[in-house]
Amino acid sequence: LGADRQSTRAFELRRRYEAREPTLHGASVRVHLRPARSIEVLALDDDGVVLERAITDDLGRVRLHAEGATKLRALSQIEIDGYSVLVSKSREGGAPHYFDFDLLRGESEELVLADVDPEGIGGAFHILDTIYTGLRAVREWTGEVLPPLTVRYIRDDNSHWSQYVGEYPDGSGRHLI
């Protein structure tokens, strides 16, 4: 991660995710693009080695300097300014949902996390951003930062509805929704 920045190529990226709007009959068919803000982006080489890490800004933009990078990975987790949110398939807060993008030759790209793909990765980022918005509002209104949260999300799994479980696993300091 301490590579000579003079000899590396810079990539300017904008990450956005597809989000559906609520309607009287469920989620809308039409999607809107929203910025994937404050998420971690990894630059990876062909072997999956992390060459650089960066955090997107509030517009979903990030700048990376990673010689040899062939892929970018967007993680559905936020660890910034005291906030800690993870969207995972696991109750235990295992690996976050993520999506890998092949790095094209251009130095400026817009990458969209689709909601219509079979894994529903856009949905994970929509949940992440909604929780992050709520955490920021709590801090603004009360001055308090809520404890770390894990949100379990599996697309099309109707057997588990949104509910607060509490601290899970016990003693971990993380809370499960």
N, CA, C and O of each residue as an XYZ file, in Angstrom:
708
protein
N       0.806     -1.200      0.000
C       0.000      0.000      0.000
C       0.845      1.259      0.000
O       0.320      2.353     -0.204
N       2.145      1.125      0.225
C       3.014      2.292      0.254
C       3.736      2.491     -1.058
O       4.875      2.957     -1.057
N       3.121      2.156     -2.174
C       3.761      2.263     -3.482
C       4.086      3.712     -3.819
O       3.447      4.637     -3.317
N       5.075      3.894     -4.665
C       5.475      5.219     -5.125
C       4.346      5.783     -5.995
O       4.108      5.293     -7.099
N       3.666      6.791     -5.505
C       2.492      7.331     -6.197
C       2.859      8.029     -7.505
O       1.990      8.209     -8.358
N       4.104      8.422     -7.684
C       4.510      9.077     -8.925
C       4.506      8.087    -10.099
O       4.265      8.477    -11.241
N       4.773      6.809     -9.814
C       4.895      5.843    -10.905
C       3.615      5.046    -11.133
O       3.599      4.146    -11.973
N       2.540      5.354    -10.405
C       1.306      4.600    -10.563
C       0.279      5.409    -11.333
O       0.357      6.635    -11.401
N      -0.678      4.712    -11.909
C      -1.750      5.351    -12.655
C      -2.919      5.622    -11.724
O      -3.272      4.764    -10.914
N      -3.514      6.774    -11.821
C      -4.649      7.125    -10.969
C      -5.953      6.743    -11.659
O      -6.098      6.899    -12.871
N      -6.890      6.244    -10.878
C      -8.226      5.920    -11.363
C      -9.225      6.741    -10.572
O      -9.206      6.736     -9.341
N     -10.093      7.443    -11.273
C     -11.175      8.158    -10.618
C     -12.448      7.409    -10.910
O     -12.801      7.186    -12.068
N     -13.140      7.020     -9.852
C     -14.321      6.193    -10.004
C     -15.513      6.839     -9.330
O     -15.373      7.622     -8.390
N     -16.661      6.503     -9.821
C     -17.897      6.884     -9.154
C     -18.709      5.615     -9.003
O     -19.037      4.956     -9.990
N     -19.034      5.273     -7.768
C     -19.823      4.078     -7.472
C     -21.249      4.512     -7.174
O     -21.490      5.414     -6.371
N     -22.183      3.852     -7.837
C     -23.590      4.095     -7.538
C     -24.298      2.751     -7.463
O     -23.815      1.755     -8.002
N     -25.432      2.726     -6.800
C     -26.211      1.498     -6.705
C     -27.637      1.773     -7.165
O     -28.128      2.899     -7.087
N     -28.289      0.717     -7.647
C     -29.682      0.819     -8.050
C     -30.565      0.628     -6.825
O     -30.359     -0.297     -6.040
N     -31.547      1.506     -6.666
C     -32.478      1.415     -5.538
C     -33.902      1.489     -6.065
O     -34.202      2.242     -6.992
N     -34.756      0.709     -5.469
C     -36.177      0.737     -5.811
C     -36.913      1.576     -4.777
O     -36.525      1.616     -3.610
N     -37.959      2.236     -5.202
C     -38.752      3.085     -4.311
C     -39.948      2.290     -3.784
O     -40.477      1.432     -4.491
N     -40.378      2.566     -2.554
C     -41.568      1.884     -2.030
C     -42.823      2.396     -2.735
O     -42.923      3.571     -3.087
N     -43.766      1.494     -2.929
C     -45.070      1.860     -3.494
C     -46.150      1.228     -2.615
O     -45.833      0.514     -1.664
N     -47.408      1.482     -2.922
C     -48.509      0.869     -2.168
C     -48.547     -0.644     -2.357
O     -49.154     -1.353     -1.555
N     -47.903     -1.143     -3.411
C     -47.955     -2.575     -3.735
C     -46.586     -3.233     -3.655
O     -46.354     -4.247     -4.313
N     -45.687     -2.685     -2.874
C     -44.336     -3.248     -2.745
C     -43.317     -2.335     -3.400
O     -43.571     -1.148     -3.603
N     -42.171     -2.892     -3.727
C     -41.094     -2.097     -4.342
C     -41.415     -1.796     -5.797
O     -42.070     -2.582     -6.483
N     -40.945     -0.651     -6.249
C     -41.184     -0.239     -7.634
C     -40.393     -1.110     -8.599
O     -39.391     -1.716     -8.221
N     -40.843     -1.168     -9.828
C     -40.113     -1.875    -10.885
C     -38.960     -0.994    -11.354
O     -37.868     -1.482    -11.647
N     -39.216      0.295    -11.418
C     -38.200      1.251    -11.865
C     -37.149      1.457    -10.777
O     -37.463      1.496     -9.588
N     -35.910      1.587    -11.205
C     -34.832      1.823    -10.247
C     -34.275      3.231    -10.425
O     -34.370      3.830    -11.497
N     -33.693      3.739     -9.346
C     -33.015      5.036     -9.352
C     -31.575      4.796     -8.959
O     -31.282      3.895     -8.173
N     -30.680      5.593     -9.500
C     -29.276      5.471     -9.127
C     -28.962      6.421     -7.987
O     -29.304      7.603     -8.027
N     -28.296      5.874     -6.957
C     -27.889      6.664     -5.802
C     -26.397      6.461     -5.572
O     -25.856      5.413     -5.924
N     -25.726      7.449     -4.987
C     -24.288      7.289     -4.735
C     -24.022      6.256     -3.637
O     -24.718      6.227     -2.622
N     -23.022      5.419     -3.847
C     -22.578      4.462     -2.830
C     -21.571      5.197     -1.961
O     -20.371      5.168     -2.234
N     -22.059      5.858     -0.912
C     -21.218      6.757     -0.127
C     -20.594      6.058      1.076
O     -21.196      5.199      1.719
N     -19.367      6.466      1.344
C     -18.596      6.021      2.511
C     -18.324      4.522      2.545
O     -18.091      3.959      3.614
N     -18.352      3.866      1.374
C     -18.054      2.432      1.342
C     -16.578      2.207      1.041
O     -15.906      3.061      0.464
N     -16.098      1.052      1.439
C     -14.706      0.704      1.167
C     -14.595      0.092     -0.223
O     -15.403     -0.750     -0.618
N     -13.580      0.532     -0.951
C     -13.275      0.007     -2.278
C     -11.851     -0.530     -2.240
O     -10.934      0.150     -1.780
N     -11.672     -1.749     -2.725
C     -10.357     -2.375     -2.765
C      -9.895     -2.486     -4.204
O     -10.683     -2.847     -5.078
N      -8.641     -2.185     -4.464
C      -8.012     -2.437     -5.773
C      -7.257     -3.755     -5.628
O      -6.410     -3.897     -4.747
N      -7.568     -4.721     -6.496
C      -6.990     -6.061     -6.421
C      -6.190     -6.386     -7.665
O      -6.491     -5.886     -8.748
N      -5.163     -7.229     -7.517
C      -4.442     -7.722     -8.689
C      -5.061     -9.046     -9.135
O      -6.063     -9.480     -8.567
N      -4.477     -9.693    -10.147
C      -5.019    -10.946    -10.684
C      -5.104    -12.061     -9.647
O      -5.932    -12.963     -9.776
N      -4.262    -12.008     -8.628
C      -4.251    -13.041     -7.589
C      -5.161    -12.698     -6.407
O      -5.223    -13.453     -5.437
N      -5.859    -11.578     -6.481
C      -6.740    -11.167     -5.398
C      -6.040    -10.453     -4.258
O      -6.631    -10.246     -3.199
N      -4.782    -10.073     -4.465
C      -4.036     -9.342     -3.444
C      -4.508     -7.885     -3.433
O      -4.633     -7.250     -4.480
N      -4.769     -7.370     -2.226
C      -5.208     -5.979     -2.081
C      -4.020     -5.057     -2.290
O      -3.039     -5.114     -1.548
N      -4.114     -4.203     -3.306
C      -3.058     -3.241     -3.607
C      -3.309     -1.887     -2.953
O      -2.371     -1.170     -2.605
N      -4.586     -1.545     -2.791
C      -4.934     -0.266     -2.177
C      -6.369     -0.325     -1.687
O      -7.208     -1.038     -2.237
N      -6.633      0.454     -0.623
C      -7.976      0.615     -0.068
C      -8.322      2.098     -0.105
O      -7.459      2.957      0.073
N      -9.600      2.380     -0.339
C     -10.053      3.770     -0.310
C     -11.522      3.792      0.090
O     -12.221      2.785     -0.018
N     -11.982      4.948      0.552
C     -13.370      5.137      0.966
C     -14.013      6.151      0.021
O     -13.427      7.194     -0.273
N     -15.216      5.840     -0.450
C     -15.909      6.770     -1.340
C     -16.397      7.990     -0.560
O     -16.642      7.919      0.644
N     -16.531      9.108     -1.274
C     -17.065     10.320     -0.645
C     -18.592     10.285     -0.698
O     -19.173      9.274     -1.094
N     -19.244     11.376     -0.303
C     -20.711     11.401     -0.265
C     -21.364     11.339     -1.645
O     -22.573     11.129     -1.746
N     -20.584     11.519     -2.699
C     -21.112     11.387     -4.061
C     -20.743     10.037     -4.671
O     -21.016      9.788     -5.845
N     -20.120      9.161     -3.869
C     -19.732      7.842     -4.352
C     -18.419      7.836     -5.114
O     -18.083      6.841     -5.757
N     -17.676      8.928     -5.054
C     -16.428      9.030     -5.814
C     -15.241      8.555     -4.984
O     -15.226      8.671     -3.758
N     -14.252      8.020     -5.686
C     -13.022      7.589     -5.040
C     -11.890      7.721     -6.046
O     -12.100      7.591     -7.253
N     -10.699      7.978     -5.545
C      -9.510      8.055     -6.403
C      -8.508      7.038     -5.880
O      -8.174      7.034     -4.696
N      -8.034      6.183     -6.765
C      -7.078      5.135     -6.422
C      -5.825      5.267     -7.263
O      -5.871      5.724     -8.405
N      -4.700      4.859     -6.683
C      -3.419      4.831     -7.381
C      -2.899      3.410     -7.244
O      -2.193      3.112     -6.281
N      -3.218      2.543     -8.159
C      -2.871      1.139     -7.958
C      -2.295      0.525     -9.227
O      -3.033      0.068    -10.099
N      -0.982      0.521     -9.319
C      -0.295     -0.120    -10.441
C      -0.542     -1.625    -10.352
O      -0.373     -2.223     -9.290
N      -0.938     -2.227    -11.457
C      -1.154     -3.669    -11.496
C      -2.550     -4.099    -11.092
O      -2.847     -5.294    -11.099
N      -3.420     -3.154    -10.739
C      -4.789     -3.528    -10.364
C      -5.559     -3.976    -11.594
O      -5.479     -3.346    -12.649
N      -6.304     -5.061    -11.458
C      -7.139     -5.559    -12.550
C      -8.611     -5.591    -12.168
O      -9.477     -5.727    -13.033
N      -8.900     -5.464    -10.862
C     -10.264     -5.538    -10.365
C     -10.460     -4.554     -9.232
O      -9.525     -4.194     -8.517
N     -11.701     -4.132     -9.090
C     -12.097     -3.314     -7.945
C     -13.215     -4.036     -7.216
O     -14.124     -4.586     -7.838
N     -13.142     -4.030     -5.902
C     -14.168     -4.689     -5.083
C     -14.854     -3.648     -4.213
O     -14.202     -2.900     -3.484
N     -16.190     -3.609     -4.300
C     -17.004     -2.746     -3.447
C     -17.548     -3.605     -2.316
O     -18.149     -4.652     -2.560
N     -17.337     -3.161     -1.065
C     -17.783     -3.906      0.112
C     -18.998     -3.234      0.734
O     -19.040     -2.009      0.849
N     -19.988     -4.027      1.137
C     -21.189     -3.465      1.773
C     -20.945     -3.319      3.271
O     -21.595     -3.958      4.099
N     -19.992     -2.461      3.583
C     -19.696     -2.141      4.978
C     -19.189     -0.718      5.064
O     -18.576     -0.193      4.134
N     -19.459     -0.113      6.198
C     -18.999      1.245      6.462
C     -18.308      1.234      7.821
O     -18.874      0.788      8.819
N     -17.091      1.725      7.839
C     -16.308      1.899      9.077
C     -15.672      3.277      8.979
O     -14.539      3.412      8.517
N     -16.405      4.302      9.415
C     -15.912      5.663      9.274
C     -16.542      6.546     10.349
O     -17.721      6.394     10.669
N     -15.761      7.459     10.901
C     -16.244      8.463     11.863
C     -17.009      7.856     13.036
O     -17.958      8.465     13.529
N     -16.616      6.676     13.488
C     -17.291      6.032     14.612
C     -18.472      5.169     14.219
O     -19.021      4.456     15.059
N     -18.877      5.218     12.954
C     -19.973      4.375     12.476
C     -19.420      3.027     12.045
O     -18.341      2.946     11.458
N     -20.164      1.975     12.340
C     -19.770      0.635     11.915
C     -21.024     -0.132     11.521
O     -21.836     -0.497     12.372
N     -21.172     -0.372     10.223
C     -22.326     -1.097      9.691
C     -21.819     -2.124      8.694
O     -20.936     -1.842      7.884
N     -22.387     -3.312      8.764
C     -22.003     -4.406      7.880
C     -23.282     -5.064      7.385
O     -24.149     -5.403      8.190
N     -23.417     -5.251      6.068
C     -24.548     -5.990      5.503
C     -23.988     -7.306      5.001
O     -23.116     -7.338      4.132
N     -24.506     -8.403      5.565
C     -23.936     -9.724      5.340
C     -25.045    -10.758      5.176
O     -26.187    -10.513      5.563
N     -24.714    -11.895      4.611
C     -25.649    -13.020      4.565
C     -25.660    -13.767      5.891
O     -26.535    -14.598      6.135
N     -24.691    -13.471      6.741
C     -24.485    -14.215      7.974
C     -25.004    -13.461      9.192
O     -24.814    -12.249      9.296
N     -25.653    -14.161     10.108
C     -26.071    -13.565     11.389
C     -24.866    -13.140     12.207
O     -24.940    -12.179     12.973
N     -23.765    -13.843     12.052
C     -22.571    -13.572     12.839
C     -21.772    -12.391     12.309
O     -20.743    -12.032     12.881
N     -22.235    -11.785     11.226
C     -21.512    -10.643     10.677
C     -20.263    -11.072      9.942
O     -19.233    -10.401     10.001
N     -20.359    -12.194      9.246
C     -19.230    -12.684      8.464
C     -18.906    -11.721      7.341
O     -19.119    -10.516      7.467
N     -18.401    -12.240      6.266
C     -17.999    -11.399      5.137
C     -19.172    -10.554      4.644
O     -20.296    -11.042      4.530
N     -18.897     -9.280      4.354
C     -19.967     -8.435      3.801
C     -20.288     -8.851      2.369
O     -19.482     -9.493      1.696
N     -21.477     -8.474      1.921
C     -21.761     -8.604      0.497
C     -20.703     -7.788     -0.236
O     -20.259     -6.754      0.264
N     -20.305     -8.239     -1.401
C     -19.347     -7.469     -2.182
C     -19.590     -7.734     -3.657
O     -20.261     -8.691     -4.041
N     -19.030     -6.866     -4.456
C     -19.118     -7.052     -5.902
C     -17.796     -6.642     -6.514
O     -17.237     -5.596     -6.184
N     -17.298     -7.490     -7.421
C     -16.049     -7.205     -8.118
C     -16.336     -6.664     -9.512
O     -17.188     -7.180    -10.235
N     -15.609     -5.620     -9.870
C     -15.686     -5.028    -11.207
C     -14.345     -5.210    -11.875
O     -13.304     -4.985    -11.258
N     -14.359     -5.618    -13.140
C     -13.112     -5.627    -13.902
C     -12.718     -4.184    -14.154
O     -13.558     -3.350    -14.490
N     -11.453     -3.899    -13.991
C     -10.955     -2.546    -14.190
C     -10.683     -2.350    -15.674
O      -9.859     -3.051    -16.262
N     -11.370     -1.406    -16.262
C     -11.193     -1.121    -17.677
C      -9.983     -0.219    -17.854
O      -9.390      0.220    -16.868
N      -9.618      0.056    -19.063
C      -8.415      0.851    -19.341
C      -8.591      2.335    -19.103
O      -7.602      3.054    -18.951
N      -9.821      2.811    -19.066
C     -10.035      4.241    -18.853
C      -9.611      4.669    -17.469
O      -9.542      3.852    -16.550
N      -9.328      5.943    -17.318
C      -8.911      6.455    -16.019
C     -10.073      7.057    -15.240
O      -9.907      7.478    -14.096
N     -11.253      7.096    -15.865
C     -12.432      7.600    -15.191
C     -13.587      6.678    -15.558
O     -13.892      6.490    -16.735
N     -14.224      6.106    -14.545
C     -15.295      5.148    -14.799
C     -16.435      5.365    -13.824
O     -16.233      5.830    -12.702
N     -17.636      5.022    -14.264
C     -18.774      4.949    -13.365
C     -19.164      3.488    -13.271
O     -19.381      2.832    -14.290
N     -19.255      2.977    -12.055
C     -19.565      1.577    -11.820
C     -20.880      1.499    -11.057
O     -21.040      2.145    -10.021
N     -21.821      0.707    -11.568
C     -23.150      0.625    -10.982
C     -23.357     -0.750    -10.363
O     -23.141     -1.774    -11.011
N     -23.775     -0.761     -9.115
C     -24.117     -1.988     -8.401
C     -25.588     -2.261     -8.676
O     -26.463     -1.602     -8.113
N     -25.856     -3.222     -9.532
C     -27.214     -3.478    -10.013
C     -28.087     -4.131     -8.952
O     -27.606     -4.930     -8.148
N     -29.361     -3.791     -8.952
C     -30.333     -4.438     -8.078
C     -30.992     -5.611     -8.780
O     -31.580     -6.475     -8.129
N     -30.899     -5.649    -10.091
C     -31.609     -6.670    -10.841
C     -30.777     -7.927    -11.085
O     -31.267     -8.874    -11.700
N     -29.525     -7.955    -10.613
C     -28.737     -9.169    -10.806
C     -29.202    -10.246     -9.817
O     -29.833     -9.917     -8.813
N     -28.907    -11.512    -10.080
C     -29.406    -12.603     -9.242
C     -28.970    -12.521     -7.781
O     -29.696    -12.987     -6.903
N     -27.822    -11.953     -7.504
C     -27.356    -11.829     -6.122
C     -27.970    -10.625     -5.409
O     -27.887    -10.530     -4.184
N     -28.579     -9.712     -6.149
C     -29.221     -8.554     -5.536
C     -28.269     -7.653     -4.789
O     -28.615     -7.119     -3.736
N     -27.080     -7.476     -5.316
C     -26.062     -6.710     -4.613
C     -26.480     -5.249     -4.421
O     -26.100     -4.627     -3.428
N     -27.248     -4.700     -5.348
C     -27.731     -3.329     -5.179
C     -28.603     -3.201     -3.942
O     -28.565     -2.177     -3.260
N     -29.388     -4.229     -3.647
C     -30.230     -4.227     -2.456
C     -29.416     -4.144     -1.180
O     -29.803     -3.443     -0.245
N     -28.292     -4.848     -1.126
C     -27.425     -4.805      0.054
C     -26.886     -3.396      0.264
O     -26.801     -2.927      1.400
N     -26.522     -2.719     -0.819
C     -25.991     -1.358     -0.696
C     -27.088     -0.353     -0.375
O     -26.831      0.658      0.279
N     -28.324     -0.624     -0.834
C     -29.458      0.233     -0.490
C     -29.719      0.144      1.018
O     -29.929      1.165      1.672
N     -29.706     -1.066      1.567
C     -29.889     -1.253      3.005
C     -28.764     -0.557      3.769
O     -29.014      0.145      4.749
N     -27.535     -0.752      3.323
C     -26.380     -0.139      3.975
C     -26.539      1.377      4.034
O     -26.330      1.982      5.085
N     -26.904      1.987      2.925
C     -27.036      3.444      2.880
C     -28.192      3.932      3.746
O     -28.093      4.987      4.373
N     -29.286      3.175      3.787
C     -30.431      3.557      4.615
C     -30.051      3.532      6.098
O     -30.398      4.451      6.839
N     -29.347      2.495      6.530
C     -28.901      2.394      7.922
C     -27.917      3.529      8.231
O     -28.010      4.159      9.285
N     -26.982      3.789      7.320
C     -25.996      4.856      7.509
C     -26.683      6.217      7.661
O     -26.284      7.027      8.498
N     -27.705      6.462      6.859
C     -28.478      7.708      6.967
C     -29.099      7.812      8.354
O     -29.061      8.875      8.974
N     -29.671      6.714      8.842
C     -30.274      6.711     10.173
C     -29.259      6.939     11.278
O     -29.530      7.680     12.223
N     -28.091      6.311     11.173
C     -27.048      6.495     12.186
C     -26.568      7.941     12.244
O     -26.331      8.487     13.322
N     -26.430      8.550     11.076
C     -26.005      9.952     11.030
C     -27.068     10.860     11.644
O     -26.740     11.838     12.317
N     -28.350     10.534     11.412
C     -29.440     11.329     11.988
C     -29.454     11.211     13.513
O     -29.651     12.207     14.209
N     -29.247     10.005     14.033
C     -29.199      9.822     15.491
C     -28.089     10.672     16.088
O     -28.293     11.329     17.110
N     -26.914     10.668     15.462
C     -25.798     11.462     15.989
C     -26.123     12.959     15.936
O     -25.836     13.701     16.876
N     -26.726     13.389     14.825
C     -27.065     14.805     14.681
C     -28.090     15.236     15.729
O     -27.981     16.324     16.293
N     -29.076     14.393     15.989
C     -30.156     14.756     16.917
C     -29.760     14.609     18.376
O     -30.182     15.405     19.215
N     -28.945     13.588     18.692
C     -28.673     13.286     20.098
C     -27.206     13.448     20.495
O     -26.885     13.527     21.681
N     -26.329     13.496     19.511
C     -24.904     13.530     19.797
C     -24.325     12.150     20.082
O     -23.121     12.029     20.312
N     -25.140     11.122     20.075
C     -24.713      9.758     20.380
C     -24.422      8.974     19.102
O     -25.043      9.198     18.062
N     -23.468      8.053     19.203
C     -23.180      7.113     18.112
C     -23.659      5.741     18.564
O     -23.258      5.255     19.622
N     -24.511      5.124     17.768
C     -25.019      3.799     18.113
C     -23.920      2.756     17.982
O     -22.948      2.970     17.258
N     -24.063      1.628     18.676
C     -23.039      0.583     18.601
C     -22.989     -0.033     17.199
O     -23.903      0.167     16.399
N     -21.931     -0.776     16.909
C     -21.806     -1.424     15.597
C     -23.019     -2.293     15.270
O     -23.558     -2.977     16.139
N     -23.438     -2.256     14.011
C     -24.608     -3.014     13.563
C     -24.230     -3.994     12.458
O     -23.415     -3.694     11.586
N     -24.839     -5.160     12.520
C     -24.790     -6.117     11.418
C     -26.213     -6.264     10.906
O     -27.134     -6.477     11.694
N     -26.402     -6.156      9.622
C     -27.713     -6.347      9.014
C     -27.626     -7.606      8.158
O     -26.820     -7.688      7.231
N     -28.459     -8.573      8.480
C     -28.490     -9.814      7.705
C     -29.430     -9.597      6.525
O     -30.587     -9.215      6.700
N     -28.922     -9.844      5.333
C     -29.735     -9.663      4.121
C     -29.441    -10.782      3.138
O     -28.301    -11.002      2.730
N     -30.503    -11.478      2.773
C     -30.426    -12.486      1.721
C     -31.581    -12.193      0.779
O     -32.744    -12.240      1.181
N     -31.268    -11.896     -0.456
C     -32.298    -11.547     -1.428
C     -33.295    -12.693     -1.579
O     -32.913    -13.861     -1.663
N     -34.569    -12.339     -1.610
C     -35.675    -13.284     -1.806
C     -35.820    -14.289     -0.677
O     -36.478    -15.312     -0.863
N     -35.230    -14.040      0.490
C     -35.421    -14.898      1.653
C     -36.541    -14.298      2.484
O     -36.314    -13.386      3.280
N     -37.747    -14.810      2.300
C     -38.902    -14.272      3.015
C     -39.127    -14.949      4.361
O     -40.139    -14.703      5.018
N     -38.188    -15.803      4.777
C     -38.349    -16.497      6.057
C     -37.841    -15.649      7.228
O     -38.122    -15.968      8.383
N     -37.111    -14.593      6.950
C     -36.579    -13.731      8.010
C     -36.946    -12.287      7.696
O     -36.456    -11.717      6.721
N     -37.790    -11.704      8.504
C     -38.186    -10.326      8.303
C     -37.345     -9.425      9.177
O     -36.717     -9.885     10.130
N     -37.331     -8.147      8.857
C     -36.529     -7.191      9.622
C     -36.970     -7.177     11.078
O     -38.132     -6.921     11.392
N     -36.037     -7.451     11.940
C     -36.296     -7.392     13.371
C     -34.980     -7.165     14.087
O     -33.921     -7.593     13.629
N     -35.065     -6.489     15.209
C     -33.877     -6.257     16.007
C     -33.670     -7.460     16.914
O     -34.568     -7.831     17.670
N     -32.505     -8.064     16.845
C     -32.211     -9.249     17.640
C     -31.514     -8.878     18.940
O     -31.714     -9.541     19.958
N     -30.700     -7.831     18.922
C     -29.906     -7.450     20.090
C     -28.445     -7.711     19.820
O     -28.033     -7.885     18.673
N     -27.662     -7.737     20.884
C     -26.234     -7.997     20.727
C     -26.063     -9.451     20.289
O     -26.553    -10.373     20.941
N     -25.374     -9.631     19.195
C     -25.186    -10.982     18.658
C     -23.887    -11.044     17.881
O     -23.629    -10.166     17.057
N     -23.064    -12.047     18.113
C     -23.110    -12.979     19.231
C     -22.930    -12.247     20.556
O     -22.354    -11.159     20.600
N     -23.426    -12.849     21.636
C     -23.313    -12.247     22.967
C     -21.879    -11.841     23.257
O     -20.942    -12.605     23.021
N     -21.719    -10.628     23.773
C     -20.412    -10.137     24.147
C     -19.587     -9.573     23.004
O     -18.456     -9.136     23.219
N     -20.135     -9.574     21.780
C     -19.374     -9.112     20.610
C     -19.340     -7.597     20.474
O     -18.437     -7.046     19.844
N     -20.329     -6.920     21.066
C     -20.435     -5.476     20.898
C     -21.181     -5.084     19.630
O     -21.508     -3.911     19.452
N     -21.460     -6.047     18.738
C     -22.225     -5.781     17.528
C     -23.688     -6.120     17.772
O     -23.999     -7.028     18.542
N     -24.579     -5.396     17.122
C     -26.002     -5.644     17.257
C     -26.561     -6.078     15.913
O     -26.145     -5.574     14.869
N     -27.502     -7.011     15.939
C     -28.010     -7.638     14.721
C     -29.415     -7.177     14.395
O     -30.296     -7.156     15.254
N     -29.607     -6.809     13.142
C     -30.934     -6.496     12.616
C     -31.240     -7.535     11.561
O     -32.310     -7.501     10.953
